[in-house]
PDB file of C-alpha atoms in Angstrom:
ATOM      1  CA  UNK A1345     -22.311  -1.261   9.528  1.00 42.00           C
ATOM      2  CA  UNK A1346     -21.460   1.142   6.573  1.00 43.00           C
ATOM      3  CA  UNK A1347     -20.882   0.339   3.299  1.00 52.00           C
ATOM      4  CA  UNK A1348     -17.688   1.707   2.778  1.00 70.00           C
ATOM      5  CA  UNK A1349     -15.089   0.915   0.508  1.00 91.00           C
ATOM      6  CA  UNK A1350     -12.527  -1.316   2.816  1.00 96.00           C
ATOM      7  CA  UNK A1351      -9.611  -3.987   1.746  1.00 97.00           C
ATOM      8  CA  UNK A1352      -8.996  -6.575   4.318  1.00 98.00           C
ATOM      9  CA  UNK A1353      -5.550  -7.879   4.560  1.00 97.00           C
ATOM     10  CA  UNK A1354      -5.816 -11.168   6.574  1.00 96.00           C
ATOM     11  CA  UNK A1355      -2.732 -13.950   7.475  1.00 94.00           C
ATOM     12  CA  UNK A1356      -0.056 -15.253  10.078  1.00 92.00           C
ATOM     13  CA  UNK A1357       2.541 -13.341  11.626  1.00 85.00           C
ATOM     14  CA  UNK A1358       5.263 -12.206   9.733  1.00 87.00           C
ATOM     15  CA  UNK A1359       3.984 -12.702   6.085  1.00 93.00           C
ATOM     16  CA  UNK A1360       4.448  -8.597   5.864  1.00 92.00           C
ATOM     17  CA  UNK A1361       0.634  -7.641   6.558  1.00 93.00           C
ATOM     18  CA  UNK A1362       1.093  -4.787   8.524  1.00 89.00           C
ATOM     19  CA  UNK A1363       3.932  -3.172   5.709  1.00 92.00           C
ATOM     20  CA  UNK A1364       1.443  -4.010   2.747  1.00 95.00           C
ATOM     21  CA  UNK A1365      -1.486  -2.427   5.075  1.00 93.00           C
ATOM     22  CA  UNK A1366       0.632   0.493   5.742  1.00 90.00           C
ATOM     23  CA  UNK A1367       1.551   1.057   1.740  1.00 94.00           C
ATOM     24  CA  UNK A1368      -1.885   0.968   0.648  1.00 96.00           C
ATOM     25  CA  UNK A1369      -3.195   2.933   2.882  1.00 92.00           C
ATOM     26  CA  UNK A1370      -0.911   5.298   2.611  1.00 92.00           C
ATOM     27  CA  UNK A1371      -1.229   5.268  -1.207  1.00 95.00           C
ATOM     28  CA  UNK A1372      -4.845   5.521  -1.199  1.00 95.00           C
ATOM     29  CA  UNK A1373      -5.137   8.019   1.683  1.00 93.00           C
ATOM     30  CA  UNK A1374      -7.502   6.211   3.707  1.00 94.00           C
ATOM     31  CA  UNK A1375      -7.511   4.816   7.253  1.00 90.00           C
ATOM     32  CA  UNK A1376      -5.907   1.634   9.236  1.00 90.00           C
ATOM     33  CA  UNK A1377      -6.701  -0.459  11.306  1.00 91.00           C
ATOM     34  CA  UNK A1378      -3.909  -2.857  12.670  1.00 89.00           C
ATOM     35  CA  UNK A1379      -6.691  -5.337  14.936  1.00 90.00           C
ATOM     36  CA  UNK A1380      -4.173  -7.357  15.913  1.00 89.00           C
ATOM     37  CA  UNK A1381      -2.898  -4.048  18.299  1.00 90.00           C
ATOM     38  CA  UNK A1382      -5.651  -4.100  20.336  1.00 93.00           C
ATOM     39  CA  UNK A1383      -5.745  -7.903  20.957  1.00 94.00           C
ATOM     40  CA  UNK A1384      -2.095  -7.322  22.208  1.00 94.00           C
ATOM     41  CA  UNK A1385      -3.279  -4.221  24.328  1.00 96.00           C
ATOM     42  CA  UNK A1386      -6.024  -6.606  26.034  1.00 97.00           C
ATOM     43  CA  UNK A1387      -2.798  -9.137  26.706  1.00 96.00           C
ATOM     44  CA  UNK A1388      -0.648  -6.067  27.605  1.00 97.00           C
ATOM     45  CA  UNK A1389      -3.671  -4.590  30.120  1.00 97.00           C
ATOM     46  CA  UNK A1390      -4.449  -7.838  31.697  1.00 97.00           C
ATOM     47  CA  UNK A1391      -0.552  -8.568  32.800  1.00 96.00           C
ATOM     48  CA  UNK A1392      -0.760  -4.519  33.694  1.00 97.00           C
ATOM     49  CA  UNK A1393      -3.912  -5.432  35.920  1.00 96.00           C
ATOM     50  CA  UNK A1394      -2.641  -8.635  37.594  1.00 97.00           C
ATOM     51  CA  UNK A1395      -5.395 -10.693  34.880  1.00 97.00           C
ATOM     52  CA  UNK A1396      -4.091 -14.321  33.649  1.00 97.00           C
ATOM     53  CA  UNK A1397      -4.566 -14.705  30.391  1.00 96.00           C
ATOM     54  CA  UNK A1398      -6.405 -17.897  30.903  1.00 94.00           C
ATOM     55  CA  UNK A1399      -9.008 -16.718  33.086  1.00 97.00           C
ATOM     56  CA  UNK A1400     -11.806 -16.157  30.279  1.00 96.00           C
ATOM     57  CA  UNK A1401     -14.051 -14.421  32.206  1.00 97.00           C
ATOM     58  CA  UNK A1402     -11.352 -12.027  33.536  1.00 97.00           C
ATOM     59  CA  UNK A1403      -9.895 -11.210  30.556  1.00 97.00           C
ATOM     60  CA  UNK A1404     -13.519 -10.367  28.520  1.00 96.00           C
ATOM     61  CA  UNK A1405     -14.040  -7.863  31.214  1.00 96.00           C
ATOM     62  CA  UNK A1406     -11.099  -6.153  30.655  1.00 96.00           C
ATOM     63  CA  UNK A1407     -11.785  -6.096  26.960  1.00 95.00           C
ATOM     64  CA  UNK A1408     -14.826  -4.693  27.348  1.00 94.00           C
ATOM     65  CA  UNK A1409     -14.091  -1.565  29.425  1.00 93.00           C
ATOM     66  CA  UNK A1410      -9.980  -1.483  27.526  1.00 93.00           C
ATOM     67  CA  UNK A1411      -9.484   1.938  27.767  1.00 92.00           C
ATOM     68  CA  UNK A1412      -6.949   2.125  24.415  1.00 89.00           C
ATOM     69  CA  UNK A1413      -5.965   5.027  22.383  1.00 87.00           C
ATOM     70  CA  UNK A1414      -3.680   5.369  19.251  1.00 83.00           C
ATOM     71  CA  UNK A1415      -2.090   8.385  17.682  1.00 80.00           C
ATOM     72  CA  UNK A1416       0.941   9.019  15.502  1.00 76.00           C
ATOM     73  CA  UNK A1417       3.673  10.833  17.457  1.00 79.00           C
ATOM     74  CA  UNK A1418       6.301  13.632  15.825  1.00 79.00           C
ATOM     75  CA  UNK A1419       8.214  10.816  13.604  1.00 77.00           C
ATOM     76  CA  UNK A1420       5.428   9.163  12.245  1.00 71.00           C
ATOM     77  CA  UNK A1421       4.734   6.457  14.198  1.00 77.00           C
ATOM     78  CA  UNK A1422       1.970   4.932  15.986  1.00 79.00           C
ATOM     79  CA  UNK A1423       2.025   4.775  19.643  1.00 88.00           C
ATOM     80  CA  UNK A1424      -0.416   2.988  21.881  1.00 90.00           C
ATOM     81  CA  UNK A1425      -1.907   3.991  25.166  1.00 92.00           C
ATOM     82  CA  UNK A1426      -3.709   2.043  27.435  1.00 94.00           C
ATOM     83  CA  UNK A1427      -5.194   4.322  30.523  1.00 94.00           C
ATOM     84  CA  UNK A1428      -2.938   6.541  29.583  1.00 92.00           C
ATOM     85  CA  UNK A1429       0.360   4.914  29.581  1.00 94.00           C
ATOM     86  CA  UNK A1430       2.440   3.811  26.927  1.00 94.00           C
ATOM     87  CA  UNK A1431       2.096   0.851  25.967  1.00 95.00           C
ATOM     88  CA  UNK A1432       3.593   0.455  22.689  1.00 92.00           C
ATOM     89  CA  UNK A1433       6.875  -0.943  22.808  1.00 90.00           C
ATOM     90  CA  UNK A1434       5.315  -4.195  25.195  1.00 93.00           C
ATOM     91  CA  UNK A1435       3.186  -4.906  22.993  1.00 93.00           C
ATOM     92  CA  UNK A1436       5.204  -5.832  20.454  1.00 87.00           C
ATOM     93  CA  UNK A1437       7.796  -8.062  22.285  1.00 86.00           C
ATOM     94  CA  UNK A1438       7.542 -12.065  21.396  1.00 82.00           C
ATOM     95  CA  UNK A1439       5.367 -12.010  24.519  1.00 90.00           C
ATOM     96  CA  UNK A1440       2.792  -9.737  23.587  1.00 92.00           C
ATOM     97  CA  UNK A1441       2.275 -11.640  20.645  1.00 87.00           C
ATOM     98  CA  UNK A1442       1.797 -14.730  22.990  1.00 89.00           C
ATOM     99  CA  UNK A1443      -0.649 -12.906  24.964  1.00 93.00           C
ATOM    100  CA  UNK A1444      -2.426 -11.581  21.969  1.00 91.00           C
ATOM    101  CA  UNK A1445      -2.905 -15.295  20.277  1.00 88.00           C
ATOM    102  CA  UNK A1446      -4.231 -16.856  23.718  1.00 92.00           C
ATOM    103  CA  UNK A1447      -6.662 -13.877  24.467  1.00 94.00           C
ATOM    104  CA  UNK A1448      -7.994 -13.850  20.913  1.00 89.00           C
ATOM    105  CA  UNK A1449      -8.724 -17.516  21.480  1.00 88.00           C
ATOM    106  CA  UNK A1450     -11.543 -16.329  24.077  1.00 93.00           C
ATOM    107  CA  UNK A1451     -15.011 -15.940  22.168  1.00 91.00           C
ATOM    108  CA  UNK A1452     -16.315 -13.256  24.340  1.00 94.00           C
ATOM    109  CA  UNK A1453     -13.453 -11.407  24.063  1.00 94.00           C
ATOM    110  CA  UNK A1454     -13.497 -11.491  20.256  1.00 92.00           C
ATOM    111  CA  UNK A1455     -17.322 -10.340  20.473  1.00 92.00           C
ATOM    112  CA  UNK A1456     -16.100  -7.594  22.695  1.00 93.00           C
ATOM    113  CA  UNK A1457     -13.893  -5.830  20.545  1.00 94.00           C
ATOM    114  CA  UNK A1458     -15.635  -6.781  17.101  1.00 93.00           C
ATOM    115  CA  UNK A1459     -18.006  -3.800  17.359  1.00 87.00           C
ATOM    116  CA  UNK A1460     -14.815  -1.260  18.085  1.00 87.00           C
ATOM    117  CA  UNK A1461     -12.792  -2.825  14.707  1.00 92.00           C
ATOM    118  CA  UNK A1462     -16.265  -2.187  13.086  1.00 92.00           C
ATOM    119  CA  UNK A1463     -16.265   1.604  14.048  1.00 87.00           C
ATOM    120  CA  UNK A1464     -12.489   2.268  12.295  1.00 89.00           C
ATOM    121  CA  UNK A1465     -14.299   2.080   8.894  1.00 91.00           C
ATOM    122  CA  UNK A1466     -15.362   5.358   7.765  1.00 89.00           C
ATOM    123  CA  UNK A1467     -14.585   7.909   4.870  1.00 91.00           C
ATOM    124  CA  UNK A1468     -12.959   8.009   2.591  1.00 92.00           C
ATOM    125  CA  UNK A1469     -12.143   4.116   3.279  1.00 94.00           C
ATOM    126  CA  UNK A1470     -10.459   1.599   5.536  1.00 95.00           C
ATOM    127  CA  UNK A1471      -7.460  -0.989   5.449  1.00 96.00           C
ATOM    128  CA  UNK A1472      -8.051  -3.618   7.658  1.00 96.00           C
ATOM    129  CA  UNK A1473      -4.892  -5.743   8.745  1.00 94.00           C
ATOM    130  CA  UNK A1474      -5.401  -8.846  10.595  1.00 92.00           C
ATOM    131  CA  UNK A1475      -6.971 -12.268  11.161  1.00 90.00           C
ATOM    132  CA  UNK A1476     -10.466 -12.604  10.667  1.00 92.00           C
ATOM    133  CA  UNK A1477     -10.993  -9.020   8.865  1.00 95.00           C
ATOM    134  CA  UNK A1478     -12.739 -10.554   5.754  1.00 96.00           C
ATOM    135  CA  UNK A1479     -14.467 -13.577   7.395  1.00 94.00           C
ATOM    136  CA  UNK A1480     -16.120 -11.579  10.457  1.00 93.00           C
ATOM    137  CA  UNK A1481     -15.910  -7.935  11.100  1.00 95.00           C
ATOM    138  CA  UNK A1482     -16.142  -7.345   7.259  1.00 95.00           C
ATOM    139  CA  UNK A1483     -17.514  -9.717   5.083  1.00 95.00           C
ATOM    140  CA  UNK A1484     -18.616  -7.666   2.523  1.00 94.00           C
ATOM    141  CA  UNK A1485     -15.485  -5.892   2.072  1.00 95.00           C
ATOM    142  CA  UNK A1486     -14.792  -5.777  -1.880  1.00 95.00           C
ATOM    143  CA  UNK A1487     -10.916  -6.838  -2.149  1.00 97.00           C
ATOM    144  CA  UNK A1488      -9.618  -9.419   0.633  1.00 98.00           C
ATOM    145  CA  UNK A1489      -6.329 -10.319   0.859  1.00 98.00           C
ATOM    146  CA  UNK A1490      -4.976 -13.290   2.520  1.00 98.00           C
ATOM    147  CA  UNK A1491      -0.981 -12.699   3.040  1.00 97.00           C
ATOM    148  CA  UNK A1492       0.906 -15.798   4.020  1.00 96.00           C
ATOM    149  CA  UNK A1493       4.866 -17.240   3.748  1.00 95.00           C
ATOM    150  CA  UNK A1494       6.061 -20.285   5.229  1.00 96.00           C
ATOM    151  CA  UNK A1495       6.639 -20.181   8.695  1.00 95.00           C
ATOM    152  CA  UNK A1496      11.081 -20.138   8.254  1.00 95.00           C
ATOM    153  CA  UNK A1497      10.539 -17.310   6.413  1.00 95.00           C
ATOM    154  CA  UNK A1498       8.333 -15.782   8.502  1.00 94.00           C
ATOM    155  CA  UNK A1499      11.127 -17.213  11.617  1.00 94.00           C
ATOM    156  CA  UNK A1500      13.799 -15.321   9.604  1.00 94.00           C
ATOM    157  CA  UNK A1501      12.239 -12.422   9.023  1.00 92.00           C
ATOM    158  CA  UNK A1502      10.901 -11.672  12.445  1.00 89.00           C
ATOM    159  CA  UNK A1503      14.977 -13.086  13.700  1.00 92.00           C
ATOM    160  CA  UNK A1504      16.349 -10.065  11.424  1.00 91.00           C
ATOM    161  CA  UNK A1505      13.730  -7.487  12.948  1.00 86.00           C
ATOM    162  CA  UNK A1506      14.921  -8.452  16.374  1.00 86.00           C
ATOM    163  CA  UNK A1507      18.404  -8.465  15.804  1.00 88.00           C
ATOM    164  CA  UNK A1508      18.063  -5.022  14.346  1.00 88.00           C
ATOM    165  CA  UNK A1509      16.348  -3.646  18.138  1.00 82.00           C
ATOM    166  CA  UNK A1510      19.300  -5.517  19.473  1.00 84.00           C
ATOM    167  CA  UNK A1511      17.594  -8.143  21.132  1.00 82.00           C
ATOM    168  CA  UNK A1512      18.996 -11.515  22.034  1.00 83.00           C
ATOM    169  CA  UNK A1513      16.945 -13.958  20.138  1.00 85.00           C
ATOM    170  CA  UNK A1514      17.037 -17.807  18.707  1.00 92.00           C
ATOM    171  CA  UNK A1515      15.887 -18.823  15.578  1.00 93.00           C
ATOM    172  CA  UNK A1516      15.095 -21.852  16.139  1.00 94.00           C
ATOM    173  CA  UNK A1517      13.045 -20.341  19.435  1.00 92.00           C
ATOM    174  CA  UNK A1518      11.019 -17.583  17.269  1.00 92.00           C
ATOM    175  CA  UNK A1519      10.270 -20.770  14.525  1.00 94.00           C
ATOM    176  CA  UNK A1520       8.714 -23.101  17.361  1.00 93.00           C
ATOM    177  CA  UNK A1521       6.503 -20.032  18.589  1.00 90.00           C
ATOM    178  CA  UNK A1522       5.269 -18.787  15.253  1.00 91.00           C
ATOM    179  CA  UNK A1523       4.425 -22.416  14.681  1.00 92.00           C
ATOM    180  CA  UNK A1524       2.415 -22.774  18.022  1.00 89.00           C
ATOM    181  CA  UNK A1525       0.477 -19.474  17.617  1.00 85.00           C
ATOM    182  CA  UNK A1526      -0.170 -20.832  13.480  1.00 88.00           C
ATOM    183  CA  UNK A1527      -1.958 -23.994  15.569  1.00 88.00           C
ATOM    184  CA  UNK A1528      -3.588 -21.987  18.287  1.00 84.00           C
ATOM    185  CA  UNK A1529      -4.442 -19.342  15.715  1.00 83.00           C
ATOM    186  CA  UNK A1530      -6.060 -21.718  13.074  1.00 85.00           C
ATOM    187  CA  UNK A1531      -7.605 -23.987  15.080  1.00 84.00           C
ATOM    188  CA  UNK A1532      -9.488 -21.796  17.730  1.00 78.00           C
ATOM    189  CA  UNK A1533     -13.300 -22.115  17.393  1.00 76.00           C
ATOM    190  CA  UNK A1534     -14.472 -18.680  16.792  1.00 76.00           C
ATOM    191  CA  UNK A1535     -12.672 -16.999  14.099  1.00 79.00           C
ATOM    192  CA  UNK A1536     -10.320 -19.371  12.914  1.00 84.00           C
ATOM    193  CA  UNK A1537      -7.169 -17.921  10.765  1.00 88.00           C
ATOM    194  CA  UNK A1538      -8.402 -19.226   7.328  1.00 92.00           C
ATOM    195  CA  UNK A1539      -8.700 -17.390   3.966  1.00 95.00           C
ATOM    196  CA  UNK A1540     -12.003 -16.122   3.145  1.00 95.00           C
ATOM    197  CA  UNK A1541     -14.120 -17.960   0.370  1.00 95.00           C
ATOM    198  CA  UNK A1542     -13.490 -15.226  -1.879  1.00 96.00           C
ATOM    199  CA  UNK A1543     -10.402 -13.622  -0.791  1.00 97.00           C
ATOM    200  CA  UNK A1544      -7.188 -13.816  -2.845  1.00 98.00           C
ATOM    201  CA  UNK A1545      -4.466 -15.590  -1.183  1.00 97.00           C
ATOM    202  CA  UNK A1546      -0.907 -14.271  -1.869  1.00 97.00           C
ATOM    203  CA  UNK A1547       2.374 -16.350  -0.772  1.00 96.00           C
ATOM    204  CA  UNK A1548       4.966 -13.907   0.354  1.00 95.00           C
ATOM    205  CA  UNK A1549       8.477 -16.496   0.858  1.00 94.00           C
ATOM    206  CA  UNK A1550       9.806 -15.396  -2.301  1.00 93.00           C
ATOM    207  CA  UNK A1551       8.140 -12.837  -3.312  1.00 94.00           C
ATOM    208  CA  UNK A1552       9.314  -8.510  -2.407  1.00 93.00           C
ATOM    209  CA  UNK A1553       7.018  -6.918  -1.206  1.00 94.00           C
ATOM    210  CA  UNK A1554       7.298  -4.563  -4.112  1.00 96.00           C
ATOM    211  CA  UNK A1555       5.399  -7.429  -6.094  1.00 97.00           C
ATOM    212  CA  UNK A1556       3.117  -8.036  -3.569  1.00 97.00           C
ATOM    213  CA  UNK A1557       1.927  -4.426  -3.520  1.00 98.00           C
ATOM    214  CA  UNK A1558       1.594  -4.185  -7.166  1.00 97.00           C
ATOM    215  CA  UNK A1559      -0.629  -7.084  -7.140  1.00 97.00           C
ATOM    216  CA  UNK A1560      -2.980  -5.821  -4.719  1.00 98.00           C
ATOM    217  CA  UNK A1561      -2.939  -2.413  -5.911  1.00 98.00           C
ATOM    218  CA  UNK A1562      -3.890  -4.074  -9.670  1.00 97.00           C
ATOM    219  CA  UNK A1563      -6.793  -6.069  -7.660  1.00 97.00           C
ATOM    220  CA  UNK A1564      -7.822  -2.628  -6.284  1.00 96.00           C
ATOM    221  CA  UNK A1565      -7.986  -0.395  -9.629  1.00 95.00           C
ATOM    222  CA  UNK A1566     -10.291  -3.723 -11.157  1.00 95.00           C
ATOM    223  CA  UNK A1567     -12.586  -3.563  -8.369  1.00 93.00           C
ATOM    224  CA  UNK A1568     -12.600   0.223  -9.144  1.00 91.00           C
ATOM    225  CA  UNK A1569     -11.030   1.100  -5.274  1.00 93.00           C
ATOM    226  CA  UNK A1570      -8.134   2.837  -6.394  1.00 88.00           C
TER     227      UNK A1570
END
């Protein structure tokens, strides 16, 4: 693997990863990787191909031949295809995110797709947004983040997003399933969702993410990234 300059921005859903990801690498021109989309495209391509997501050995195979591609369409955002269809809005329903958490939970299909999050780090540098980004596919990345919030926040914010797509949704609902993927997530054996030894954990409940960025970006220019 490279050594390339790479921050890793680990934590549970909904404690604004993927918005801090997007900032910095935006700011510092370099490439993302949002790891948790192709966990959700292995979900999304085993309910496509008839796979449950409990059948281990099913579901490795498909991760091993997913045939996944993203781009950035006309407005700026990223779309998702898997064998050619569009795939980006299911992935990103409350039940993608199910299928995601119990799929990642298989160790073969982590070791699958470790090698293809490996390959997104090249020049000029890589933002890595995810779950085990600084404790296995790069542990010698120089800043780690670990994002969290407490798990009503995280309930309310991912209640506003929905309401805002017009879905029907219940708080209480979206709390008791953030909850169960924070067990499933942290107490899997390969991988678990825990901060890295030497990452630098940042709670997000009260905190904009204005601040947040700030921080990290400080953390960055000291470590001589930005």
């Amino acid at each position: 693997m490279p050594r390339l300059s790479v921050i890793t921005v680990d934590g549970p859903s909904g404690a604004g990863k993927g918005t801090l990801s997007h900032l910095l690498a935006d700011t510092l021109h370099w490439h993302f990787l949002d790891s948790g989309a192709l966990y959700r495209v292995t979900g999304q391509a085993c309910v496509m191909e008839g796979v449950s997501w409990e059948d281990a050995a099913a579901v490795t195979e498909v991760a091993r031949h997913l045939q996944v591609e993203f781009f950035t369409d006309g407005n700026g955002e990223v779309r998702v295809l898997y064998k050619g269809t569009d795939v980006s809005r299911e992935i990103r329903t409350e039940e993608g995110g199910r299928g995601a958490s119990t799929v990642a939970a298989i160790p073969a299909v982590r070791e699958a797709l470790l090698q293809r999050q490996r390959e997104f780090l090249r020049p000029p540098g890589l933002v890595a947004d995810g779950r085990d980004m600084g404790t296995v596919v790069f542990p010698d990345a120089p800043l780690k983040i670990f994002l969290t919030a407490s798990s009503e926040e995280r309930a309310r914010r991912r209640y506003r997003q929905l309401l805002e797509k017009g879905e029907n949704v219940s708080l209480p609902r979206l709390l008791e399933d953030i909850e169960e993927r924070d067990a499933r997530d942290s107490s899997r054996s390969v991988s678990p969702l825990v901060p890295a030894e030497d990452a630098i954990v940042i709670d997000s409940s009260h905190m904009p993410i204005a601040d947040v960025f700030a921080a990290v970006m400080a953390a960055a220019r000291e470590r001589g990234l930005a």
